[in-house]
C-alpha cells in the first residue's frame, strides 16, 4: 500500500472527525494562546504520529490560522527526481540543508516539520499569504540551487492551504517562477494595497524573514568591534622548500583581544548576501595588495577564499565573476581560489561548472573539506587542483590526526588531487603531514597570519625546527 | 654492559628492537614518545638511541635535536617509514639535525647491526657473521 503524502494525511486528518475531539468541541475549547498552540505543534522525536496528528489537527481547525492562508507545503519530489541515483547518498544533506534554510526563513512563532523524504509543512504565525508563499519559494529555490545549480523555477511549486471544502483542506499550487514574476511586477508598480513582503522576499535573495513579532535583540556596543579583517597566512611548499603562497585568511576580532580565523570567522554569518560581500572584500583586498607588491617586484601566489553561498546564487556569482574579470591579466597567474563551506556531495557536474567559472582568473582551485572526509570520487575530473583541510590543534589528539592525514592524502591521490593542510602548530604534525604526502602545509608552526604577504622565500626543514613559530627574515 | 634507549610510539616495533638489541648484550630502556624519551635520557644517559621520527606530541627530529643538546657523544640511529611516503626525505633531515645513522623501515636485523657497528665500533655486534 503506497505511503500517504503529508498533504493526503492532512486532508485525511481533517476529514476524520474522531470521537475524542469534534471540530465543534475544538472550536469551543479554549485555545490557550496562539503562541502555546504553535509551540505544542512542534514535533519531537519521541512524539508519536498520533499525537502529532492530533496537535496538527487542532492547529488546522483553528479558523484564524487557516483563513489566513498560512499553512504551506514544500514538496521536493522534483529535486529527488533530478538527483536520481544520488538521492540515497544525498538525502541527509538535503534534509539538513532544508532544515537550515527553513529555520533561517521562519520566525520564532512559526512551525515547520518534515514528512518522510520530500515534504515540509510550514505554518506561519504572522506572515500574510503572499509573503509566506514567497518565503517558501525562496527556500525551495535556494535548496534547488544548492544541489542542482540554477533551478528550473517552473518546476518548483508551493502549495498553500486556502480553505476548507466539505471538511477537507483545499490547496492552491503555484510555481516559484510565477511567484517571483509577480514579485518583479509589484516592484515595478508599487501598490498601496499590497501587503508588505518580508525583507528576504523583497530583496529576491536570501531566505530570512522578518515578522512583526520578531524578538528583541541586544544591541551591544562591542558588536561594532566584531569586524572581519583580511590577513595572509604563509603556506609552505614542502616539495620545493619554499614559502611562495599566502592564504588570504578572514580573521574575526573580538573586543577582548581574541580572534577566530578562516572558516570559523565566517561561521556566524548566515546571510548569503553578507557572505558574498565578505568574499568580494577578500578578493578586492587581495588583488589590491598583490598589485602593490607586484609593482614593487614582489612575486608570490595568493589564495583567495570564496564561499559556496556566493557561487551558488546566480546574482552573487555574476557579481563575483564580474569582479574577477576586473583582475588584471598579469596578476591572474598569481591568484588561486579556495572554495569554502561547500556541502558534502556537491554533484560532479555542479562542481565542474563552478570550477570552470573561476579557472580563467587564477592558477589553482582548491576545495576546503573536512579532514575526516575520506572520499573524493565526486571531485574526479572537475578541474579542481586539490583539496585543503584544517586540522585540530589539540596535541592530545595528534595520534588520531596523523591517521586522518594519511587517509586524507590517500583519498586525494586516488582522485588525482593535490593536498594542502592548515592548522599545523607543531613539528610533529608537520612531519606527519609530510610523511602522509601533503605538499602544502600552513599553520602557526610555519608562520602566523600577517597583514601583508611577503616575497617568496626559501623555507627548509631547518627553518621549521630551528626558528620555531617565527617566520624567517 | 652498553645501554640503549628505544623511542617509538609503536609497541611492536619497540619489542622487535628490544629483542634484537638484547641479543647483542644491550641493556634496554623504552619510551613511547619523544618527551618520555628525553626524560629517560636526562636521568640515565645511554650509549645508543634508536629513535622513530613520526610520533605524536613530540616528533623524532625534535627529540634528536634535544638529545644532541644534552650529549654530543651519544650515538643516534633515526628510523622511519611509518608514513605513506617521504621517509627518506625526513630521515635526511634527521641526519642533518644530529642523527649518526638512518634506517628506513622496514629494515632487517643485519641492517640494524651494521648501523650499530657504524655508530659504536667498539661494541661487538657480530654483524658480519649474522644473518
Coordinates of C-alpha atoms in Angstrom, one line a residue, chain B residues 20-106:
Chain B
X20 CA 67.4 -7.5 18.5
X21 CA 69.5 -5.3 20.8
X22 CA 69.3 -7.5 23.9
X23 CA 70.8 -10.3 21.8
X24 CA 73.7 -8.0 21.3
X25 CA 74.1 -7.5 25.0
X26 CA 72.4 -4.1 25.3
X27 CA 70.6 -3.0 28.4
X28 CA 67.4 -1.5 27.1
X29 CA 65.2 1.5 28.1
X30 CA 62.0 2.1 26.2
X31 CA 59.9 5.3 25.6
X32 CA 56.7 5.6 23.6
X33 CA 57.2 9.2 22.6
X34 CA 59.9 11.9 22.4
X35 CA 59.0 13.6 25.7
X36 CA 59.3 10.4 27.6
X37 CA 62.5 9.5 25.8
X38 CA 64.0 12.8 26.7
X39 CA 63.1 12.4 30.4
X40 CA 64.7 9.0 30.4
X41 CA 67.8 10.1 28.7
X42 CA 68.2 13.1 31.1
X43 CA 68.0 10.8 34.1
X44 CA 70.0 7.9 32.7
X45 CA 72.3 8.6 29.7
X46 CA 72.9 5.7 27.3
X47 CA 75.4 4.9 24.6
X48 CA 72.9 4.4 21.8
X49 CA 69.5 5.9 21.0
X50 CA 67.2 4.4 18.3
X51 CA 64.5 7.0 17.6
X52 CA 61.5 6.9 15.3
X53 CA 60.6 10.1 13.5
X54 CA 56.8 10.2 13.2
X55 CA 55.4 10.3 16.7
X56 CA 52.5 12.3 18.2
X57 CA 53.2 15.2 20.6
X58 CA 57.0 15.1 20.3
X59 CA 58.4 14.1 17.0
X60 CA 61.7 12.2 16.4
X61 CA 63.6 15.1 14.8
X62 CA 62.9 17.5 17.7
X63 CA 63.8 14.7 20.1
X64 CA 67.1 14.0 18.4
X65 CA 67.9 17.8 18.4
X66 CA 67.2 17.9 22.2
X67 CA 69.2 14.8 23.0
X68 CA 72.0 16.2 21.0
X69 CA 71.9 19.4 23.1
X70 CA 72.4 17.3 26.2
X71 CA 75.1 15.0 24.8
X72 CA 77.2 15.3 21.7
X73 CA 78.7 11.8 22.3
X74 CA 75.6 9.6 22.3
X75 CA 75.1 7.8 19.1
X76 CA 71.7 8.2 17.5
X77 CA 70.1 6.0 14.8
X78 CA 67.0 7.6 13.3
X79 CA 64.4 5.2 11.9
X80 CA 61.3 5.9 9.9
X81 CA 58.8 4.6 7.4
X82 CA 55.6 4.8 9.2
X83 CA 54.1 7.4 6.9
X84 CA 52.8 6.9 3.4
X85 CA 55.8 8.4 1.7
X86 CA 58.8 10.7 2.0
X87 CA 60.5 8.6 4.7
X88 CA 63.9 9.2 3.2
X89 CA 63.4 12.9 3.0
X90 CA 62.6 13.0 6.7
X91 CA 65.5 10.7 7.5
X92 CA 67.9 13.0 5.7
X93 CA 66.5 15.9 7.8
X94 CA 67.1 13.9 10.9
X95 CA 70.7 13.3 9.8
X96 CA 71.2 17.0 9.3
X97 CA 69.8 17.6 12.8
X98 CA 72.1 15.2 14.6
X99 CA 71.4 11.6 13.8
X100 CA 74.5 9.5 13.2
X101 CA 72.8 6.9 11.1
X102 CA 69.5 6.5 9.4
X103 CA 67.4 3.4 8.7
X104 CA 64.3 3.3 6.6
X105 CA 61.6 0.9 7.8
X106 CA 61.2 -1.9 7.3

